[in-house]
Coordinates of C-alpha atoms in Angstrom, one line a residue:
M1 CA 79.9 -97.3 33.6
I2 CA 79.6 -100.0 31.0
N3 CA 82.0 -98.4 28.5
R4 CA 84.8 -98.5 30.8
F5 CA 85.0 -102.3 30.6
F6 CA 84.0 -102.7 27.2
L7 CA 87.3 -102.7 25.3
L8 CA 86.8 -104.7 22.3
N9 CA 88.2 -105.0 18.8
P10 CA 88.6 -102.7 15.8
I11 CA 85.8 -104.3 13.8
I12 CA 83.6 -103.0 16.2
L13 CA 85.4 -99.4 15.9
G14 CA 85.2 -99.3 12.5
L15 CA 81.5 -100.5 12.4
G16 CA 80.6 -98.1 14.7
M17 CA 82.3 -95.1 13.1
I18 CA 80.6 -96.2 10.0
L19 CA 77.3 -96.3 11.5
F20 CA 77.5 -92.8 13.0
S21 CA 79.1 -91.0 10.6
A22 CA 75.8 -89.2 9.9
S23 CA 74.9 -86.1 11.8
T24 CA 73.7 -86.6 15.7
T25 CA 71.0 -84.4 15.2
Q26 CA 68.9 -86.7 13.1
A27 CA 66.2 -88.3 14.8
L28 CA 66.8 -92.1 15.3
P29 CA 65.6 -94.5 12.3
Q30 CA 62.5 -96.7 12.7
Q31 CA 63.3 -100.1 14.1
D32 CA 64.1 -102.7 11.7
S33 CA 61.7 -105.7 11.9
A34 CA 64.0 -108.5 10.3
F35 CA 66.8 -107.5 12.5
R36 CA 64.5 -108.2 15.7
E37 CA 62.9 -111.2 13.9
S38 CA 66.6 -112.6 13.4
R39 CA 67.2 -112.3 17.0
D40 CA 64.1 -113.9 18.2
D41 CA 64.4 -116.6 16.4
F42 CA 68.1 -117.5 17.6
F43 CA 66.7 -117.0 21.2
R44 CA 63.3 -119.2 20.7
R45 CA 65.5 -121.9 19.3
Q46 CA 67.6 -122.1 22.4
G47 CA 64.6 -122.0 24.8
T48 CA 65.7 -118.7 26.3
I49 CA 63.9 -115.3 26.3
S50 CA 62.0 -113.6 23.3
L51 CA 62.0 -110.2 22.7
E52 CA 58.8 -110.2 20.5
E53 CA 56.6 -113.2 19.3
K54 CA 57.0 -113.1 15.5
E55 CA 58.1 -114.7 12.5
T56 CA 61.9 -115.2 11.9
S57 CA 63.5 -113.6 8.8
P58 CA 66.9 -113.9 8.1
L59 CA 69.1 -110.5 8.3
P60 CA 70.4 -109.4 4.9
K61 CA 73.9 -108.9 4.4
L62 CA 75.4 -106.0 2.8
P63 CA 77.1 -107.0 -0.7
T64 CA 80.9 -107.0 -0.7
P65 CA 83.2 -105.9 -4.0
D66 CA 85.1 -108.2 -5.5
R67 CA 88.2 -106.3 -6.1
N68 CA 89.5 -102.9 -5.0
F69 CA 91.0 -100.6 -7.9
Q70 CA 94.7 -100.1 -7.5
L71 CA 96.0 -97.2 -9.7
R72 CA 99.8 -97.6 -9.8
Q73 CA 102.2 -95.2 -8.2
S74 CA 102.8 -93.2 -11.3
R75 CA 99.1 -92.1 -11.2
D76 CA 98.0 -91.7 -7.7
G77 CA 101.6 -91.3 -6.1
F78 CA 103.0 -92.7 -2.7
L79 CA 101.3 -89.5 -1.2
N80 CA 97.9 -90.2 -2.2
P81 CA 96.3 -89.8 1.4
A82 CA 93.2 -92.4 0.6
S83 CA 95.7 -95.2 -0.5
R84 CA 98.2 -94.4 2.4
R85 CA 95.9 -94.6 5.1
Q86 CA 94.1 -98.2 4.3
S87 CA 94.8 -100.7 6.9
S88 CA 94.1 -104.6 6.3
M89 CA 92.2 -106.5 9.2
S90 CA 92.9 -110.2 10.1
Q91 CA 91.3 -112.7 12.4
V92 CA 92.1 -113.2 16.0
T93 CA 91.6 -116.4 17.5
S94 CA 92.0 -115.5 21.1
V95 CA 91.3 -112.6 23.4
S96 CA 94.4 -112.9 24.9
E97 CA 95.9 -111.9 21.4
L98 CA 94.3 -108.3 21.8
Q99 CA 97.2 -107.0 23.8
D100 CA 95.4 -104.0 25.3
I101 CA 92.3 -105.8 26.9
S102 CA 93.2 -106.8 30.5
P103 CA 92.5 -110.0 31.7
T104 CA 90.7 -108.7 34.9
D105 CA 88.2 -106.5 32.6
W106 CA 84.6 -108.0 32.7
A107 CA 84.5 -107.5 28.8
Y108 CA 87.6 -109.9 28.8
E109 CA 85.6 -112.6 31.1
A110 CA 82.5 -112.4 28.9
L111 CA 84.2 -112.3 25.5
R112 CA 87.0 -114.9 26.1
G113 CA 85.2 -117.9 25.5
L114 CA 83.3 -116.6 22.8
V115 CA 86.1 -115.3 20.7
E116 CA 88.4 -118.5 21.3
R117 CA 85.4 -121.0 20.5
Y118 CA 83.8 -119.1 17.8
G119 CA 86.4 -116.6 16.2
C120 CA 83.5 -113.8 16.2
I121 CA 85.8 -110.9 16.8
V122 CA 88.2 -109.5 14.3
G123 CA 91.2 -107.2 15.2
Y124 CA 94.2 -105.2 13.5
P125 CA 97.1 -107.3 12.7
D126 CA 99.1 -105.7 15.3
R127 CA 96.5 -107.1 17.8
T128 CA 96.1 -103.7 19.6
F129 CA 93.0 -101.2 19.1
R130 CA 95.2 -98.5 18.3
G131 CA 94.6 -96.1 21.0
N132 CA 93.3 -98.3 24.1
R133 CA 89.8 -96.1 24.0
A134 CA 86.8 -97.5 25.7
L135 CA 84.2 -98.4 23.4
S136 CA 80.3 -96.9 23.5
R137 CA 77.5 -99.0 23.9
Y138 CA 76.8 -98.8 20.3
E139 CA 80.1 -100.1 19.0
F140 CA 80.0 -102.9 21.8
A141 CA 76.8 -104.0 19.9
A142 CA 78.2 -104.2 16.9
G143 CA 80.5 -106.8 18.3
L144 CA 77.8 -108.5 20.0
N145 CA 75.7 -108.8 17.0
A146 CA 78.9 -110.4 15.1
C147 CA 79.1 -113.1 17.7
M148 CA 75.1 -113.7 17.9
N149 CA 75.5 -114.3 13.9
T150 CA 78.2 -116.4 14.3
I151 CA 76.6 -118.6 17.0
E152 CA 73.4 -118.5 15.0
R153 CA 75.3 -119.8 11.9
L154 CA 76.6 -122.8 14.2
I155 CA 73.2 -123.9 15.4
Q156 CA 71.8 -123.9 11.7
E157 CA 74.9 -125.9 10.7
N158 CA 74.0 -128.4 13.6
V159 CA 77.1 -127.6 15.3
A160 CA 77.3 -127.7 19.3
V161 CA 77.0 -124.8 21.0
L162 CA 77.7 -124.6 24.8
R163 CA 74.7 -123.5 26.9
E164 CA 76.9 -121.5 29.5
D165 CA 77.7 -119.1 25.9
I166 CA 73.6 -119.1 25.3
E167 CA 73.1 -117.6 28.8
K168 CA 76.3 -115.2 28.5
L169 CA 74.3 -114.1 25.0
K170 CA 71.0 -113.9 26.6
R171 CA 72.2 -111.7 29.5
L172 CA 74.2 -109.2 27.0
A173 CA 71.2 -109.5 24.9
Q174 CA 68.9 -107.9 27.4
E175 CA 71.4 -105.2 28.6
F176 CA 72.0 -104.3 24.9
E177 CA 68.2 -104.5 23.9
Q178 CA 67.9 -100.7 22.5
E179 CA 71.3 -100.7 21.0
L180 CA 70.7 -103.8 19.0
I181 CA 67.2 -102.3 17.5
A182 CA 69.0 -99.0 16.6
L183 CA 71.9 -101.2 15.0
G184 CA 69.4 -102.9 12.9
A185 CA 67.8 -99.9 11.5
R186 CA 71.1 -98.4 10.5
L187 CA 71.9 -101.7 9.1
S188 CA 68.7 -101.4 7.3
N189 CA 69.5 -98.0 6.2
L190 CA 72.9 -98.8 4.8
E191 CA 71.5 -101.7 2.7
E192 CA 68.8 -99.1 1.1
R193 CA 71.6 -96.9 0.2
V194 CA 73.9 -99.8 -0.8
A195 CA 71.0 -100.9 -3.4
Y196 CA 70.3 -97.3 -4.8
L197 CA 73.9 -97.1 -5.6
E198 CA 73.9 -99.9 -7.4
D199 CA 70.9 -99.1 -9.5
H200 CA 72.5 -95.7 -10.2
Q201 CA 76.0 -96.5 -10.4
F202 CA 78.1 -95.4 -13.5
S203 CA 79.0 -98.9 -14.6
T204 CA 79.1 -102.6 -13.4
T205 CA 82.6 -103.0 -14.5
T206 CA 84.0 -99.4 -14.9
K207 CA 85.3 -97.0 -12.1
L208 CA 85.4 -93.1 -13.0
T209 CA 88.0 -91.1 -11.1
G210 CA 89.1 -87.7 -11.7
E211 CA 92.2 -85.5 -10.8
F212 CA 92.2 -81.8 -11.4
V213 CA 95.4 -79.6 -10.5
V214 CA 95.1 -76.2 -10.5
G215 CA 98.5 -74.0 -9.9
L216 CA 99.0 -70.4 -9.5
T217 CA 102.8 -70.1 -10.8
G218 CA 105.2 -67.3 -11.2
I219 CA 108.9 -66.4 -11.8
T220 CA 110.3 -64.2 -9.5
S221 CA 113.8 -63.8 -11.0
G222 CA 116.2 -64.9 -13.7
E223 CA 118.3 -64.7 -16.8
R224 CA 119.1 -66.5 -19.9
D225 CA 121.5 -66.6 -23.0
G226 CA 124.5 -65.6 -21.0
G227 CA 122.8 -62.7 -18.8
S228 CA 121.9 -61.0 -21.9
E229 CA 118.1 -61.5 -21.5
E230 CA 116.1 -60.8 -18.4
I231 CA 113.0 -63.5 -18.1
N232 CA 109.4 -61.9 -17.8
K233 CA 108.3 -62.2 -14.3
V234 CA 104.6 -63.0 -15.2
T235 CA 102.5 -64.8 -12.8
N236 CA 100.1 -67.5 -14.6
F237 CA 97.3 -69.3 -13.4
G238 CA 96.5 -72.6 -15.2
Y239 CA 95.2 -76.1 -14.7
R240 CA 95.8 -79.8 -15.5
G241 CA 92.7 -82.0 -15.7
R242 CA 92.4 -86.0 -16.0
L243 CA 89.4 -88.0 -16.1
E244 CA 90.4 -91.6 -15.9
L245 CA 88.2 -94.6 -16.3
N246 CA 89.4 -98.0 -14.6
T247 CA 87.6 -100.9 -15.9
T248 CA 87.8 -104.8 -15.1
F249 CA 86.8 -107.9 -16.8
D250 CA 87.7 -110.8 -14.7
G251 CA 88.7 -109.0 -11.5
N252 CA 92.5 -109.3 -12.0
D253 CA 93.0 -107.2 -15.3
L254 CA 92.7 -103.3 -15.3
L255 CA 91.9 -101.6 -18.7
Y256 CA 92.8 -97.9 -17.9
T257 CA 91.9 -95.1 -20.1
R258 CA 92.8 -91.4 -19.2
L259 CA 91.5 -88.2 -20.9
A260 CA 93.4 -85.3 -20.2
T261 CA 93.9 -81.6 -21.0
G262 CA 95.2 -78.4 -19.4
T263 CA 96.7 -74.8 -19.9
V264 CA 99.9 -75.2 -17.6
P265 CA 102.5 -73.8 -20.0
A266 CA 105.8 -75.4 -20.3
Y267 CA 108.5 -73.1 -19.2
S268 CA 111.3 -74.2 -21.2
D269 CA 110.6 -71.7 -24.1
I270 CA 110.8 -68.8 -21.6
T271 CA 113.5 -69.7 -19.6
G272 CA 115.6 -70.9 -22.1
T273 CA 116.6 -74.1 -20.1
F274 CA 114.6 -77.5 -19.4
E275 CA 116.1 -76.9 -15.5
G276 CA 112.7 -76.0 -13.3
E277 CA 110.1 -77.6 -15.5
L278 CA 106.9 -78.1 -13.6
G279 CA 105.7 -81.4 -13.2
F280 CA 101.9 -80.7 -13.8
S281 CA 102.5 -78.9 -17.2
Q282 CA 100.2 -79.4 -19.8
P283 CA 99.9 -76.9 -22.4
D284 CA 97.0 -78.5 -24.1
G285 CA 94.9 -75.0 -24.5
S286 CA 91.8 -77.0 -22.8
D287 CA 91.8 -79.4 -25.9
L288 CA 90.5 -82.8 -24.4
A289 CA 92.1 -85.6 -26.0
V290 CA 92.5 -89.5 -24.9
E291 CA 96.5 -89.3 -23.4
L292 CA 97.0 -93.1 -22.2
I293 CA 95.1 -96.4 -22.7
I294 CA 96.7 -99.1 -21.0
Y295 CA 95.6 -102.6 -20.5
E296 CA 96.9 -105.1 -17.6
F297 CA 96.8 -108.5 -16.7
D298 CA 98.4 -111.3 -15.3
L299 CA 100.3 -113.2 -18.0
A300 CA 101.7 -116.1 -15.5
E301 CA 102.2 -116.5 -11.7
N302 CA 104.1 -113.4 -10.5
I303 CA 104.1 -111.8 -14.1
R304 CA 102.1 -108.9 -14.9
M305 CA 101.9 -107.4 -18.5
F306 CA 101.0 -104.2 -19.9
V307 CA 100.1 -103.4 -23.4
E308 CA 99.9 -99.5 -24.3
P309 CA 98.4 -98.7 -27.7
V310 CA 98.6 -95.0 -26.6
G311 CA 100.4 -92.5 -24.6
G312 CA 102.9 -95.3 -22.9
A313 CA 105.6 -94.0 -20.5
F314 CA 108.2 -95.9 -18.8
D315 CA 106.8 -95.1 -15.5
D316 CA 103.4 -96.9 -16.2
F317 CA 105.2 -100.4 -15.5
V318 CA 108.6 -99.6 -13.9
P319 CA 108.3 -98.1 -10.2
T320 CA 110.5 -94.9 -10.2
V321 CA 111.7 -95.4 -6.5
N322 CA 110.7 -92.2 -5.3
F323 CA 108.5 -91.6 -2.4
L324 CA 107.7 -87.7 -3.6
D325 CA 106.4 -89.1 -7.2
G326 CA 102.9 -88.2 -7.2
D327 CA 103.2 -87.7 -11.0
G328 CA 102.7 -83.8 -10.6
A329 CA 99.8 -83.9 -8.7
F330 CA 101.3 -84.7 -5.4
G331 CA 104.7 -84.7 -3.6
A332 CA 107.3 -82.9 -6.0
I333 CA 106.0 -79.9 -8.1
S334 CA 109.1 -80.1 -10.5
A335 CA 109.6 -82.8 -13.4
F336 CA 113.2 -83.3 -12.0
G337 CA 112.2 -83.6 -8.4
S338 CA 109.3 -86.5 -9.3
R339 CA 111.8 -89.0 -11.0
N340 CA 115.3 -89.7 -12.3
P341 CA 115.4 -88.3 -15.5
L342 CA 116.1 -91.8 -17.2
Y343 CA 112.2 -92.6 -17.0
Y344 CA 111.5 -89.8 -19.3
M345 CA 113.5 -91.3 -22.2
G346 CA 111.1 -93.2 -23.6
E347 CA 107.3 -92.6 -24.6
G348 CA 104.8 -94.2 -27.0
P349 CA 103.1 -97.4 -27.7
G350 CA 104.6 -100.5 -26.5
I351 CA 104.4 -103.5 -23.9
G352 CA 105.9 -103.8 -20.5
F353 CA 106.1 -106.4 -17.7
Q354 CA 106.7 -106.5 -14.0
G355 CA 107.5 -109.8 -11.7
R356 CA 108.8 -110.7 -8.1
L357 CA 111.5 -113.0 -7.3
F358 CA 112.1 -114.9 -3.7
E359 CA 109.5 -111.9 -2.2
V360 CA 112.4 -109.3 -2.2
F361 CA 113.5 -108.9 -5.8
E362 CA 111.5 -107.3 -8.3
W363 CA 112.1 -106.6 -12.0
S364 CA 110.5 -104.7 -14.8
G365 CA 111.1 -103.6 -18.3
G366 CA 109.5 -103.0 -21.7
Y367 CA 109.8 -101.2 -25.2
L368 CA 108.2 -98.1 -26.3
A369 CA 108.2 -96.8 -29.5
T370 CA 107.5 -93.0 -30.5
D371 CA 106.3 -93.2 -33.8
G372 CA 104.7 -96.7 -33.0
N373 CA 101.1 -95.9 -34.7
D374 CA 102.8 -94.2 -37.4
P375 CA 103.2 -96.3 -40.6
S376 CA 105.2 -93.8 -42.4
L377 CA 109.0 -94.8 -43.4
G378 CA 111.4 -94.5 -40.8
A379 CA 108.7 -94.8 -38.0
G380 CA 106.5 -97.5 -36.8
M381 CA 107.1 -100.1 -33.9
F382 CA 110.5 -101.1 -35.1
N383 CA 111.7 -99.0 -37.9
G384 CA 111.9 -95.3 -36.2
P385 CA 112.7 -94.0 -32.5
Y386 CA 112.3 -96.4 -29.5
G387 CA 113.2 -96.8 -26.0
L388 CA 114.2 -100.3 -24.2
I389 CA 114.2 -100.2 -20.4
G390 CA 115.0 -102.9 -17.7
Q391 CA 115.3 -102.6 -13.7
F392 CA 116.1 -105.0 -11.1
A393 CA 115.1 -103.9 -7.6
Y394 CA 115.9 -105.1 -4.0
E395 CA 113.1 -104.5 -1.3
P396 CA 113.8 -106.1 1.9
S397 CA 110.9 -104.3 3.5
D398 CA 108.3 -101.9 2.7
R399 CA 110.9 -99.2 4.4
L400 CA 113.8 -99.9 2.0
K401 CA 114.0 -100.2 -1.5
V402 CA 117.3 -100.1 -4.1
A403 CA 116.9 -100.2 -7.8
F404 CA 119.0 -100.4 -10.6
T405 CA 118.2 -99.1 -14.2
Y406 CA 119.1 -99.5 -17.8
V407 CA 117.6 -97.7 -20.5
H408 CA 118.7 -97.7 -24.4
G409 CA 117.0 -95.8 -26.9
Y410 CA 117.3 -94.5 -30.3
N411 CA 116.3 -90.9 -31.1
N412 CA 114.8 -90.7 -27.8
L413 CA 117.6 -89.1 -26.0
D414 CA 115.6 -85.9 -24.5
S415 CA 114.1 -86.0 -21.4
G416 CA 112.8 -82.9 -21.0
T417 CA 114.6 -81.8 -17.9
G418 CA 118.2 -80.3 -17.7
T419 CA 120.3 -78.1 -19.9
L420 CA 119.5 -77.3 -23.5
R421 CA 122.7 -79.4 -24.4
S422 CA 122.0 -82.5 -22.7
N423 CA 118.6 -82.5 -24.8
F424 CA 120.8 -82.7 -27.5
Q425 CA 118.1 -83.0 -30.5
T426 CA 116.3 -80.3 -29.5
F427 CA 119.4 -78.2 -29.2
V428 CA 120.6 -79.1 -32.8
E429 CA 117.3 -78.2 -33.8
E430 CA 117.2 -75.0 -32.3
E431 CA 120.8 -73.8 -33.0
F432 CA 121.2 -75.1 -36.6
E433 CA 117.4 -76.4 -37.7
Q434 CA 118.7 -79.4 -38.4
S435 CA 117.9 -82.8 -37.2
V436 CA 120.4 -85.4 -35.8
N437 CA 120.1 -89.3 -34.7
T438 CA 121.2 -90.8 -31.7
V439 CA 121.8 -93.9 -30.1
N440 CA 122.2 -94.0 -26.1
N441 CA 122.8 -96.1 -23.4
S442 CA 121.6 -94.8 -19.7
Y443 CA 122.4 -96.2 -16.0
G444 CA 120.7 -95.4 -13.1
M445 CA 120.6 -96.1 -9.3
E446 CA 117.8 -95.3 -7.2
F447 CA 116.8 -95.5 -3.6
T448 CA 114.3 -94.8 -0.8
W449 CA 114.5 -95.2 2.9
R450 CA 112.1 -94.5 5.7
I451 CA 114.5 -94.4 8.3
F452 CA 112.0 -93.3 10.8
D453 CA 107.9 -92.8 10.3
K454 CA 108.1 -89.1 10.0
F455 CA 111.6 -89.2 7.7
V456 CA 112.1 -90.7 4.3
L457 CA 115.6 -90.3 2.7
G458 CA 115.9 -90.8 -1.1
G459 CA 117.8 -90.0 -4.2
W460 CA 119.3 -91.4 -7.5
G461 CA 121.9 -91.0 -9.6
G462 CA 121.9 -91.3 -13.7
F463 CA 124.8 -91.5 -16.3
T464 CA 123.9 -91.6 -20.4
S465 CA 126.4 -92.1 -22.8
T466 CA 125.3 -90.7 -26.1
R467 CA 126.6 -91.0 -29.8
T468 CA 125.7 -89.2 -33.0
L469 CA 125.1 -91.5 -36.1
G470 CA 125.8 -89.1 -38.7
P471 CA 127.5 -85.5 -39.5
I472 CA 125.1 -82.4 -39.2
D473 CA 125.3 -79.8 -41.9
I474 CA 125.1 -76.5 -40.6
G475 CA 125.7 -74.3 -43.6
E476 CA 128.4 -73.3 -46.0
E477 CA 129.8 -70.8 -43.8
F478 CA 130.9 -73.7 -41.2
D479 CA 132.4 -77.0 -41.3
V480 CA 130.2 -80.1 -41.1
I481 CA 129.4 -81.2 -37.4
Q482 CA 131.3 -84.9 -37.6
R483 CA 129.8 -87.8 -35.6
G484 CA 130.7 -87.2 -31.8
K485 CA 129.9 -88.5 -28.4
L486 CA 128.4 -87.1 -25.3
D487 CA 128.4 -88.2 -21.6
I488 CA 125.6 -86.8 -19.4
W489 CA 125.1 -87.1 -16.0
N490 CA 122.5 -86.1 -13.3
W491 CA 121.6 -86.6 -9.3
A492 CA 119.7 -85.8 -6.4
V493 CA 118.7 -86.4 -2.8
T494 CA 115.2 -86.0 -1.3
L495 CA 114.2 -85.7 2.1
A496 CA 110.5 -86.2 3.0
F497 CA 108.8 -85.9 6.2
P498 CA 105.4 -87.3 6.2
D499 CA 102.8 -86.6 8.7
A500 CA 105.3 -83.8 9.8
F501 CA 102.3 -81.6 11.7
K502 CA 99.1 -83.5 10.7
E503 CA 98.1 -86.6 9.5
G504 CA 98.5 -86.8 5.5
D505 CA 100.5 -83.8 5.2
T506 CA 104.2 -84.1 3.7
G507 CA 107.2 -81.8 3.6
A508 CA 110.0 -82.2 1.6
I509 CA 113.5 -80.7 0.2
I510 CA 115.1 -81.9 -3.2
V511 CA 118.6 -81.0 -3.8
G512 CA 120.7 -82.0 -7.2
M513 CA 121.8 -81.1 -10.5
E514 CA 119.6 -81.7 -13.2
P515 CA 121.1 -83.6 -16.6
W516 CA 124.3 -81.8 -18.2
V517 CA 126.8 -82.7 -20.5
S518 CA 130.0 -83.4 -18.7
K519 CA 132.1 -84.5 -21.6
A520 CA 131.7 -84.3 -25.7
D521 CA 134.0 -84.5 -28.6
I522 CA 131.9 -82.9 -31.4
N523 CA 133.4 -80.0 -32.9
F524 CA 130.7 -77.2 -32.7
P525 CA 131.5 -73.9 -34.1
D526 CA 134.0 -71.9 -31.9
D527 CA 131.4 -69.6 -30.4
L528 CA 129.4 -72.6 -29.1
R529 CA 130.4 -74.3 -25.9
R530 CA 130.7 -78.2 -26.4
T531 CA 129.9 -78.9 -22.8
D532 CA 128.2 -77.2 -19.6
Q533 CA 131.1 -76.2 -17.9
D534 CA 129.6 -74.4 -15.0
S535 CA 127.6 -76.0 -11.8
S536 CA 123.8 -75.3 -11.4
F537 CA 121.8 -76.7 -8.7
H538 CA 118.6 -77.7 -8.6
I539 CA 117.0 -76.8 -5.1
E540 CA 113.2 -77.5 -4.1
A541 CA 111.0 -77.0 -1.0
I542 CA 107.4 -77.9 -0.7
Y543 CA 104.5 -78.3 2.0
Q544 CA 101.6 -80.4 1.0
Y545 CA 98.9 -79.9 3.5
P546 CA 95.7 -81.5 3.2
I547 CA 92.5 -80.4 3.2
N548 CA 90.6 -83.6 3.6
D549 CA 90.8 -86.7 1.5
N550 CA 89.7 -84.9 -1.7
I551 CA 91.6 -81.5 -1.8
A552 CA 95.3 -80.8 -0.8
I553 CA 97.5 -77.6 -1.2
T554 CA 101.0 -77.5 -1.9
P555 CA 102.9 -74.3 -2.0
G556 CA 106.5 -74.7 -3.5
I557 CA 109.5 -73.1 -4.6
I558 CA 111.9 -74.0 -6.9
V559 CA 115.4 -72.5 -7.2
I560 CA 117.9 -73.0 -10.0
T561 CA 121.5 -71.5 -9.5
E562 CA 123.1 -70.6 -12.9
P563 CA 120.3 -71.5 -15.2
D564 CA 121.8 -73.8 -17.9
F565 CA 124.7 -74.4 -16.6
D566 CA 125.9 -70.7 -17.1
D567 CA 127.3 -68.4 -14.2
R568 CA 126.5 -65.5 -16.1
N569 CA 122.6 -66.1 -15.7
E570 CA 120.8 -64.8 -12.5
A571 CA 119.4 -67.7 -10.3
L572 CA 116.0 -68.7 -11.8
V573 CA 113.4 -68.8 -9.3
I574 CA 110.0 -70.2 -9.5
G575 CA 107.1 -70.5 -6.9
T576 CA 103.9 -71.9 -7.0
I577 CA 100.7 -72.9 -5.0
R578 CA 99.3 -75.9 -6.9
T579 CA 95.9 -77.5 -5.4
T580 CA 94.9 -81.0 -6.3
F581 CA 91.3 -82.0 -6.3
T582 CA 90.6 -85.8 -6.8
F583 CA 87.3 -87.5 -6.9

């Protein structure tokens, strides 16, 4: 009967769930004397009943962490179940603010004075209990304990407490004596567990996390080289593994170190195009190496600085504005479906910045040098290939974000997505065994809009203007290829359906055109096309199903019509079953 009345607050609910996460078949822990003594001391000093005549002892408090580590979107992705399910708590100053407690309930009358006078109950920011469920006696006891602790502290500080409130606590303590005893025992057990974890933790400043992506992938159809060669239909089983060290020295900075390896191949060598490349590709042959080091800190108010001595990428400090960007581990299964290819046009050591203006505007940018750690002539931080990015975004709410991106690069044209011609430096090396210097200016627009709770619309468009900086000598039989210009385009529309069938799952469809050369004035030999003349569409569908908070399975399919923008090639179809383990 009691449960029918006691609709309390979310701190009680959350604590009750923690305390009863253990199996119900286990025996009840031994009574905690410290907890009982704390209660006895409180009532003895107020002239009320005493549960047992013992000397007082304060109830120890559980330690709270100074900082929650937050990994960037490019590492965990928008689809990380753990990060998306976190909910904050805020103090409630009146029972009347807790909307789903009726004023006619006994619990309302019993707690109204305590909450309004002492602020001892905590609720969710939207002031509901999220379910309108009756609380168990143990959950209510947790809330009662919170109010008793608050009033006890006030008495110790010589703050006046009404006698009627003491009587109210006396009545509740009598009725919930056994639950309070059990609660104290469980708190003692939790304290012992925390003490054990602190003694055996990995580091006092470093948190170790890990991610393993295992993929069963195969090509079911496809042709290359103008339909003259059929692509091998072979199924392969590979993995990408990452170990991540997150270190903080003052609670506001973060040193991120990532070790990575894997065996997932790059399909471009097989398919003859960069279209359909997997986002979790890691062709390292299981050779473990330090892949990325980032140190970030607050340079000034609302300005975050990123220093990357190893393995930098634009998306480390520039948000990619795509709900499906899980860096290959979550969300889209392809590299193109993860983000606008403009974000791939920069890598290596460098620095980055992030900041906000007037709460709704976000800016970010940085500089990366591909060969920044190479002291050779034509390399280094300022004498070799580099990429410079700047982005300005408008985010009026957490449901809508629009961004505009600019990239300038020298010898950093290739994005690893799209046609061979759009990756012009790789194209020249494969066709003529020569190198070419390029300079490019790229412009992009991205947006994501959560129209409904279970529907997110997104997309992007990108344009790159490129010019070569010197002639290309392809042999005595052909004329020298003179300097020229290329125009490269790409676009995509994404449809995401989070929590489509169960909490934490995501269905998605991605349709677009990977980077292609729309215009060129370069004098290739007669048998080579200057531009990508046909139309090739990227169509991708996934369904991400969470087994639990640490395991997710994502079957997905990628269809590339007219691969490499050549209508003579049969459609390329790539299927995969991706399993992601996080710890």
